[in-house]
mmCIF file of C-alpha atoms and ligand atoms in Angstrom:
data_model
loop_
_atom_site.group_PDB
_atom_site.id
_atom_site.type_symbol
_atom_site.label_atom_id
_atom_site.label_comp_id
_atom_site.label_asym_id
_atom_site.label_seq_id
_atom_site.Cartn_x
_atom_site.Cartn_y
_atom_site.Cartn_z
ATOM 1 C CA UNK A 11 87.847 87.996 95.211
ATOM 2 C CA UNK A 12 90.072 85.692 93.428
ATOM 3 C CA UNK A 13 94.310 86.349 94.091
ATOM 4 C CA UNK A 14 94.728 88.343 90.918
ATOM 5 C CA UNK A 15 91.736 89.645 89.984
ATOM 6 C CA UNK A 16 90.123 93.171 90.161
ATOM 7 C CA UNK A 17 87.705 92.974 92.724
ATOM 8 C CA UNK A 18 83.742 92.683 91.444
ATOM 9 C CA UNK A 19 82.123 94.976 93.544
ATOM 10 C CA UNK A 20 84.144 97.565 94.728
ATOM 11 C CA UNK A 21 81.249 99.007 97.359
ATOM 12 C CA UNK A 22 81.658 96.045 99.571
ATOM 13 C CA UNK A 23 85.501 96.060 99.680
ATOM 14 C CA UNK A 24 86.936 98.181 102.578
ATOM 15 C CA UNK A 25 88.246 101.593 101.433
ATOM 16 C CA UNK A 26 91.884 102.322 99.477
ATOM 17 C CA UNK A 27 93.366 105.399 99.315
ATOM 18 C CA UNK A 28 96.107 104.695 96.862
ATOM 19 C CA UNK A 29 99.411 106.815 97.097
ATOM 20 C CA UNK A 30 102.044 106.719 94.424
ATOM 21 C CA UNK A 31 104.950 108.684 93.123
ATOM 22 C CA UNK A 32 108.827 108.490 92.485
ATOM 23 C CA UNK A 33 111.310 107.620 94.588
ATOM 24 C CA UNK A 34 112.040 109.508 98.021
ATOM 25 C CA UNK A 35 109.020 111.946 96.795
ATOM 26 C CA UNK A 36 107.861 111.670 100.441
ATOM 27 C CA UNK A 37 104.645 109.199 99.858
ATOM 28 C CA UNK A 38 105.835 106.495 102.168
ATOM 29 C CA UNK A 39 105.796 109.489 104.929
ATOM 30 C CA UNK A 40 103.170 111.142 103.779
ATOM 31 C CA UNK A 41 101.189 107.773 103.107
ATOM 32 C CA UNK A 42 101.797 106.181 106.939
ATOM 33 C CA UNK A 43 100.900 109.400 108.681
ATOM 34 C CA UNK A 44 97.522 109.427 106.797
ATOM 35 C CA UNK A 45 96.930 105.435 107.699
ATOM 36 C CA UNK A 46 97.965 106.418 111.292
ATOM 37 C CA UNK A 47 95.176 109.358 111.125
ATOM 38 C CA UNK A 48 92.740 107.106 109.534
ATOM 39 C CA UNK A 49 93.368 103.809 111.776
ATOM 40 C CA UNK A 50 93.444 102.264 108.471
ATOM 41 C CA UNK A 51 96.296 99.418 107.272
ATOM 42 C CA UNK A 52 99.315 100.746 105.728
ATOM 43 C CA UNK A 53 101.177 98.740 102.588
ATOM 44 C CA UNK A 54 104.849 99.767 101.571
ATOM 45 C CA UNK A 55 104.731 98.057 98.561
ATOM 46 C CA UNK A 56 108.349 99.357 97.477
ATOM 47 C CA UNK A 57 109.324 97.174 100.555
ATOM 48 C CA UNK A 58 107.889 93.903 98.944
ATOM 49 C CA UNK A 59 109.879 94.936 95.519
ATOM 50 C CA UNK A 60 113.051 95.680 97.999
ATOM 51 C CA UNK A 61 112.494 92.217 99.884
ATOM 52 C CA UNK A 62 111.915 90.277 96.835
ATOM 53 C CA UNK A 63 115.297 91.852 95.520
ATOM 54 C CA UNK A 64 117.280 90.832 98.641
ATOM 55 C CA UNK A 65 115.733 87.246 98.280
ATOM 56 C CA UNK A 66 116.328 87.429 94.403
ATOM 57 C CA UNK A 67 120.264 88.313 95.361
ATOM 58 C CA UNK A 68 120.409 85.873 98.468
ATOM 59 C CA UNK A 69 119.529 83.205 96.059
ATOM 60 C CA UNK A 70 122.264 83.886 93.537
ATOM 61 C CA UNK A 71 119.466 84.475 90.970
ATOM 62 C CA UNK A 72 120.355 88.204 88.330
ATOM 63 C CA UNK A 73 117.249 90.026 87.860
ATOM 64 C CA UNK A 74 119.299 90.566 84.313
ATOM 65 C CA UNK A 75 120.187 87.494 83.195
ATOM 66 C CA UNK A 76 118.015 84.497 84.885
ATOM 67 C CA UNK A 77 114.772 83.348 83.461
ATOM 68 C CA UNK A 78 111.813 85.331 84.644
ATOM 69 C CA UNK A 79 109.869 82.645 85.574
ATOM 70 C CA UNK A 80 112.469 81.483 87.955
ATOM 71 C CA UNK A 81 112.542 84.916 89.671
ATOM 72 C CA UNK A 82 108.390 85.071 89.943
ATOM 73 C CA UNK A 83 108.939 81.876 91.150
ATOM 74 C CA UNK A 84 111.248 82.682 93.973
ATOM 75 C CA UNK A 85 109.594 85.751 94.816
ATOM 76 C CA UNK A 86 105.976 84.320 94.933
ATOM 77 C CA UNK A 87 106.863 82.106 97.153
ATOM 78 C CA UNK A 88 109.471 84.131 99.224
ATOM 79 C CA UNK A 89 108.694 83.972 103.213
ATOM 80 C CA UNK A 90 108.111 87.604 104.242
ATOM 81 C CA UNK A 91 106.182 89.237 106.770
ATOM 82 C CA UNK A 92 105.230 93.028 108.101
ATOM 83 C CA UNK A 93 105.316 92.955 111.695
ATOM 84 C CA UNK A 94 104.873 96.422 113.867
ATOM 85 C CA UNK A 95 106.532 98.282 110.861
ATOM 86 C CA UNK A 96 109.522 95.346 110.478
ATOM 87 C CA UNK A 97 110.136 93.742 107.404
ATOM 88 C CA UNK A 98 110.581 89.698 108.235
ATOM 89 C CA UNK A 99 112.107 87.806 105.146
ATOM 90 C CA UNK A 100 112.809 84.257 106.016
ATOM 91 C CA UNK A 101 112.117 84.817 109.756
ATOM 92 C CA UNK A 102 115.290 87.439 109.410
ATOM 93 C CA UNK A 103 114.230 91.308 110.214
ATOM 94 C CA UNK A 104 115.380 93.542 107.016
ATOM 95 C CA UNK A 105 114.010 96.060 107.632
ATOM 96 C CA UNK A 106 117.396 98.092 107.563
ATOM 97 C CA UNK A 107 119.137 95.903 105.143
ATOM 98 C CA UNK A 108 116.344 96.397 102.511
ATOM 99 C CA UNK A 109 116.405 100.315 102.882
ATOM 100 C CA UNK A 110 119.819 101.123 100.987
ATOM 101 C CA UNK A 111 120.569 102.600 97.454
ATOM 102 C CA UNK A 112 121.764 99.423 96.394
ATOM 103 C CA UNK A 113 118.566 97.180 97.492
ATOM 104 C CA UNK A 114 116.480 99.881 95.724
ATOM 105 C CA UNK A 115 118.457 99.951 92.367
ATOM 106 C CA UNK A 116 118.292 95.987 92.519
ATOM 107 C CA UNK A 117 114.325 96.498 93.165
ATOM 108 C CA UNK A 118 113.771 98.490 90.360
ATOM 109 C CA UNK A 119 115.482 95.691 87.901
ATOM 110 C CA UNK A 120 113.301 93.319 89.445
ATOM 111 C CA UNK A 121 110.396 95.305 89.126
ATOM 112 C CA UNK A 122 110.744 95.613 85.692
ATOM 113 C CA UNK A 123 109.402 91.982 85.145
ATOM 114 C CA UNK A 124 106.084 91.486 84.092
ATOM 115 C CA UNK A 125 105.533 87.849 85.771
ATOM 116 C CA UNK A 126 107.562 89.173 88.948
ATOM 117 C CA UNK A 127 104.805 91.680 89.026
ATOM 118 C CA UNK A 128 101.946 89.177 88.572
ATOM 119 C CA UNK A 129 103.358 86.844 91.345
ATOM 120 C CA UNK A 130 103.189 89.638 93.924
ATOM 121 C CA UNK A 131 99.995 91.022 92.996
ATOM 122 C CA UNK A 132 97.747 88.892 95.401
ATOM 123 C CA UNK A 133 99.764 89.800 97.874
ATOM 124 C CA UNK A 134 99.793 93.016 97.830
ATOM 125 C CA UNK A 135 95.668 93.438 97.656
ATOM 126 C CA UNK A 136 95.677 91.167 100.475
ATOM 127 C CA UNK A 137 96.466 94.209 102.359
ATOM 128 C CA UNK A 138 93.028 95.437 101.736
ATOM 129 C CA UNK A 139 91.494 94.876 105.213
ATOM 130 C CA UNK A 140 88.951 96.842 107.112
ATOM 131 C CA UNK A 141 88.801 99.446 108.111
ATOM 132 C CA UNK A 142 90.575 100.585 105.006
ATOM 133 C CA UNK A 143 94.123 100.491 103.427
ATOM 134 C CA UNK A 144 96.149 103.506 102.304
ATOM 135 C CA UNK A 145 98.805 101.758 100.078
ATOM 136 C CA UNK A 146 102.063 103.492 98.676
ATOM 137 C CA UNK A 147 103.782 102.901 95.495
ATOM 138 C CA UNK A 148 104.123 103.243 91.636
ATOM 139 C CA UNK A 149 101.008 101.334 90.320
ATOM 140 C CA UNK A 150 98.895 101.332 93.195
ATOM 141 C CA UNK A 151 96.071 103.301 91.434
ATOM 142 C CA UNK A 152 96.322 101.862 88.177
ATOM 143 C CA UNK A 153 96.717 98.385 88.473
ATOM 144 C CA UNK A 154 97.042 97.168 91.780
ATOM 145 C CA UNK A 155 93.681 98.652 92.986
ATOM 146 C CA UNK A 156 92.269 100.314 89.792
ATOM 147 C CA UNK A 157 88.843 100.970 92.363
ATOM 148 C CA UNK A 158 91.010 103.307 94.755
ATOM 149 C CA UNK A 159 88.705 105.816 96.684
ATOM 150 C CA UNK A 160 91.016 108.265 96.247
ATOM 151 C CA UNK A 161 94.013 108.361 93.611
ATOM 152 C CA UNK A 162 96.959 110.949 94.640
ATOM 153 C CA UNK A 163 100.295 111.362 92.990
ATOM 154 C CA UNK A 164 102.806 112.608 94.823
ATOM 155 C CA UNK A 165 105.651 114.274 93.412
ATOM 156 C CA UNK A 166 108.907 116.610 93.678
ATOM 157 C CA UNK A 167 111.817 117.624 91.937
ATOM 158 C CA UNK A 168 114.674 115.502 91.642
ATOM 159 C CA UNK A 169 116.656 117.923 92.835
ATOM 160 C CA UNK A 170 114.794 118.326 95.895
ATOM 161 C CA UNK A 171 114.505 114.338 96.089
ATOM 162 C CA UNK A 172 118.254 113.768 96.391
ATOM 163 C CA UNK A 173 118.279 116.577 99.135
ATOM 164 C CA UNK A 174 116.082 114.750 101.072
ATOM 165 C CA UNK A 175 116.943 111.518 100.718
ATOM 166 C CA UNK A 176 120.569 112.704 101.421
ATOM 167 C CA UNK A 177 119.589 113.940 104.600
ATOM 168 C CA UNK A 178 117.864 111.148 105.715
ATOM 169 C CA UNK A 179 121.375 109.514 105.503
ATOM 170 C CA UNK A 180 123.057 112.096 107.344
ATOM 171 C CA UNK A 181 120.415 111.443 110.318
ATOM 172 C CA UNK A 182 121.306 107.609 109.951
ATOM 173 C CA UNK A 183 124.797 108.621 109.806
ATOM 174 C CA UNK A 184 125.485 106.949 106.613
ATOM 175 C CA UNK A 185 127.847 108.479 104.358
ATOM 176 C CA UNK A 186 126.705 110.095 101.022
ATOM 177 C CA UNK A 187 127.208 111.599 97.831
ATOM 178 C CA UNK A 188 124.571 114.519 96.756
ATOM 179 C CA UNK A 189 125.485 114.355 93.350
ATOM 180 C CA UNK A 190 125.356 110.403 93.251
ATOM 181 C CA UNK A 191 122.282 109.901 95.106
ATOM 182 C CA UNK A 192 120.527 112.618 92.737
ATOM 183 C CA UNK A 193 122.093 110.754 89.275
ATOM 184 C CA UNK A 194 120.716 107.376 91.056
ATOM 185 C CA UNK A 195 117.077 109.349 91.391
ATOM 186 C CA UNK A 196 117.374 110.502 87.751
ATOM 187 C CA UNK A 197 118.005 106.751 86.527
ATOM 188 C CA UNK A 198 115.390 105.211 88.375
ATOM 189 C CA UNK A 199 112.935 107.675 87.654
ATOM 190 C CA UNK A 200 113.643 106.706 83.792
ATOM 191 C CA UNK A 201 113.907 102.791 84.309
ATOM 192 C CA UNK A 202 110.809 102.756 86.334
ATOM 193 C CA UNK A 203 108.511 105.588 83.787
ATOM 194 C CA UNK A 204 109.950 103.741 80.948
ATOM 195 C CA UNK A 205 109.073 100.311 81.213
ATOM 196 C CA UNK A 206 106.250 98.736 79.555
ATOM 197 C CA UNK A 207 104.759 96.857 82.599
ATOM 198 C CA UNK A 208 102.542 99.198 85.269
ATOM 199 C CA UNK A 209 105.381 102.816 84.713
ATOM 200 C CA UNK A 210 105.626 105.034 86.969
ATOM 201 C CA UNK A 211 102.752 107.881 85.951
ATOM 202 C CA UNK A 212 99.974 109.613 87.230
ATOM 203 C CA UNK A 213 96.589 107.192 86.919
ATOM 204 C CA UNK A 214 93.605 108.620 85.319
ATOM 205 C CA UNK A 215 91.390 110.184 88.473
ATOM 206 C CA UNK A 216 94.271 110.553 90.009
ATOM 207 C CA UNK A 217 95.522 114.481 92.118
ATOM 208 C CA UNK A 218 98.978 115.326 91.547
ATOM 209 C CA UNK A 219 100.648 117.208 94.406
ATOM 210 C CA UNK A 220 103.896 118.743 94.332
ATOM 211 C CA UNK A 221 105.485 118.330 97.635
ATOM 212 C CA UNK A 222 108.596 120.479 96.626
ATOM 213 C CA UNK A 223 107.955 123.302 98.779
ATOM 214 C CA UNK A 224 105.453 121.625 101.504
ATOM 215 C CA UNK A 225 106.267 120.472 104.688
ATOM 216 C CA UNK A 226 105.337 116.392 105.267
ATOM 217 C CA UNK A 227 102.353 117.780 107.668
ATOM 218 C CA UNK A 228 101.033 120.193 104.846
ATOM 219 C CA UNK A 229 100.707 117.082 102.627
ATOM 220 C CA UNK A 230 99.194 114.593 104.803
ATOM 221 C CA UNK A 231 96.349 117.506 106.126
ATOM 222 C CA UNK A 232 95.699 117.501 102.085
ATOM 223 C CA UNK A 233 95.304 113.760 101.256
ATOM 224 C CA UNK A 234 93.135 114.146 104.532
ATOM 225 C CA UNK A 235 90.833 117.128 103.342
ATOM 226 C CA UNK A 236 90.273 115.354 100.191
ATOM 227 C CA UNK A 237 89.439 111.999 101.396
ATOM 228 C CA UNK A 238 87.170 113.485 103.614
ATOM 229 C CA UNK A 239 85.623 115.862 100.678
ATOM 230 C CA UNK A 240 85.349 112.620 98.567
ATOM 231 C CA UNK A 241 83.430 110.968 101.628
ATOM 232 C CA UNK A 242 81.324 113.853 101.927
ATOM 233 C CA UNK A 243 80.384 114.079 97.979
HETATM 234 O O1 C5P B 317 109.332 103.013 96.754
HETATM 235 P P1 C5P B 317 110.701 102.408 96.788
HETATM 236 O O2 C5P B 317 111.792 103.348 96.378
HETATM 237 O O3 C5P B 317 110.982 101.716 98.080
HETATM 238 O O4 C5P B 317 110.653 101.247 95.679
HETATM 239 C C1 C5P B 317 111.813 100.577 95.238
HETATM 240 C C2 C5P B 317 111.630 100.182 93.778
HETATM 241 O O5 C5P B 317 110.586 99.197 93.684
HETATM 242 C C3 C5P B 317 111.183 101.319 92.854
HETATM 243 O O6 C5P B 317 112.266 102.017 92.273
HETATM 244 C C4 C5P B 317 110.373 100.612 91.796
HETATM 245 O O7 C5P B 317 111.174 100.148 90.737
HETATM 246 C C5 C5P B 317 109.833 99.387 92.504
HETATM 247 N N1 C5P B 317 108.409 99.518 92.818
HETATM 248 C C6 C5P B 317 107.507 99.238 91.819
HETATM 249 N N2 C5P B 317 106.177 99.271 92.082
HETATM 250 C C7 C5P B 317 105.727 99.579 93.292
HETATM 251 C C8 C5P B 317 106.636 99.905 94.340
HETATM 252 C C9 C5P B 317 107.995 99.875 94.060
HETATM 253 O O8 C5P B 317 107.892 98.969 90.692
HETATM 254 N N3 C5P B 317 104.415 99.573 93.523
#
């Protein structure tokens, strides 16, 4: 398969199950727990978008202002690594660093970039190993791996959203805002469904599944039941 290209013949490729949705809608949980079930590879590709922020800021580049072919530049070429779950930019572990509410608002202006999203397309189907992949993001089913075996979109209300993701402070016993962190979900829901290049939105094929009122377990047994129903049919 060339870097860039959709693959040729799908039936020779090892499986995707392709996992997207808004932000803190629970697919990163839901979509690791279903790898872990599977034995199959995991990608975070929000992580690449955060990391490629962070090495967007760390070279004094503005996703706002300088060129975009400076930033694909820099990002294709940044020096980062997944390594038992750790994120390695630049043989530095951020996998903590790349994880707050200002990374992610940073990734999202980054991700806006067409070319940005071009340079880090090869390297995010290079995740596609056997046994299988089950990869997590925005464009996952439509662009990144149009072929998907199995297309979910995961969603939630933003109201819910913000209560979880506030929580998930709380536990890390970082301060926050409930009423910031859900006005932060409501803008970056709209800057990433609004852009022209691969928006946030449900791919054709694709299950929607409202995780509002279901438990992370509840959602993983259903990805499972319907991979295995697709395997089966
Ligand atoms: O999923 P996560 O919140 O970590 O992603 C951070 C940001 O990266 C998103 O708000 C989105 O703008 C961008 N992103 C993207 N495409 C992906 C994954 C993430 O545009 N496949």
């Amino acid at each position: 398969m060339t870097a860039g290209s959709a693959p040729s013949n799908p039936a020779v490729l090892p499986p995707v199950i392709a996992i997207d949705g808004p932000s803190a809608s629970g697919k990163g949980a839901v979509a690791s727990r279903v790898a872990a079930a599977l034995g199959f590879h995991y990608l975070d590709s929000g992580a690449i978008y955060r990391a490629a922020a962070l090495a967007v800021a760390r070279a004094a580049l503005d996703p706002a202002r300088s060129g975009q072919e400076a930033l694909a530049d820099l990002v294709g070429r940044m020096p980062l690594s997944f390594s038992a779950g750790r994120v390695i930019l630049d043989a530095e572990d951020v996998t903590d660093s790349i994880r707050s509410e200002e990374c992610g608002r940073q990734a999202s202006l980054v991700a806006a970039l067409p070319l940005v999203r071009l340079a880090l397309l090869a390297r995010q189907r290079a995740f596609r190993q056997p046994p299988g992949l089950v990869a997590d993001g925005r464009d996952m089913a439509s662009v990144v791996f149009p072929d998907a075996r199995l297309k979910v979109f995961l969603t939630a209300s933003a109201e819910v959203r913000a209560e979880r993701r506030y929580k998930q402070l709380m536990d890390k016993g970082i301060h926050a805002n409930i009423a910031q962190l859900l006005q932060d979900i409501r803008h970056r829901d709209e800057r990433d469904s609004s852009r022209a290049t691969a928006p946030l939105q449900k791919a054709a094929g694709a299950y929607e599944l409202d995780t509002s009122s279901l438990t992370i377990d509840h959602a993983v047994a259903w990805v499972l039941e319907r991979y295995e129903r697709q395997q089966s049919s």
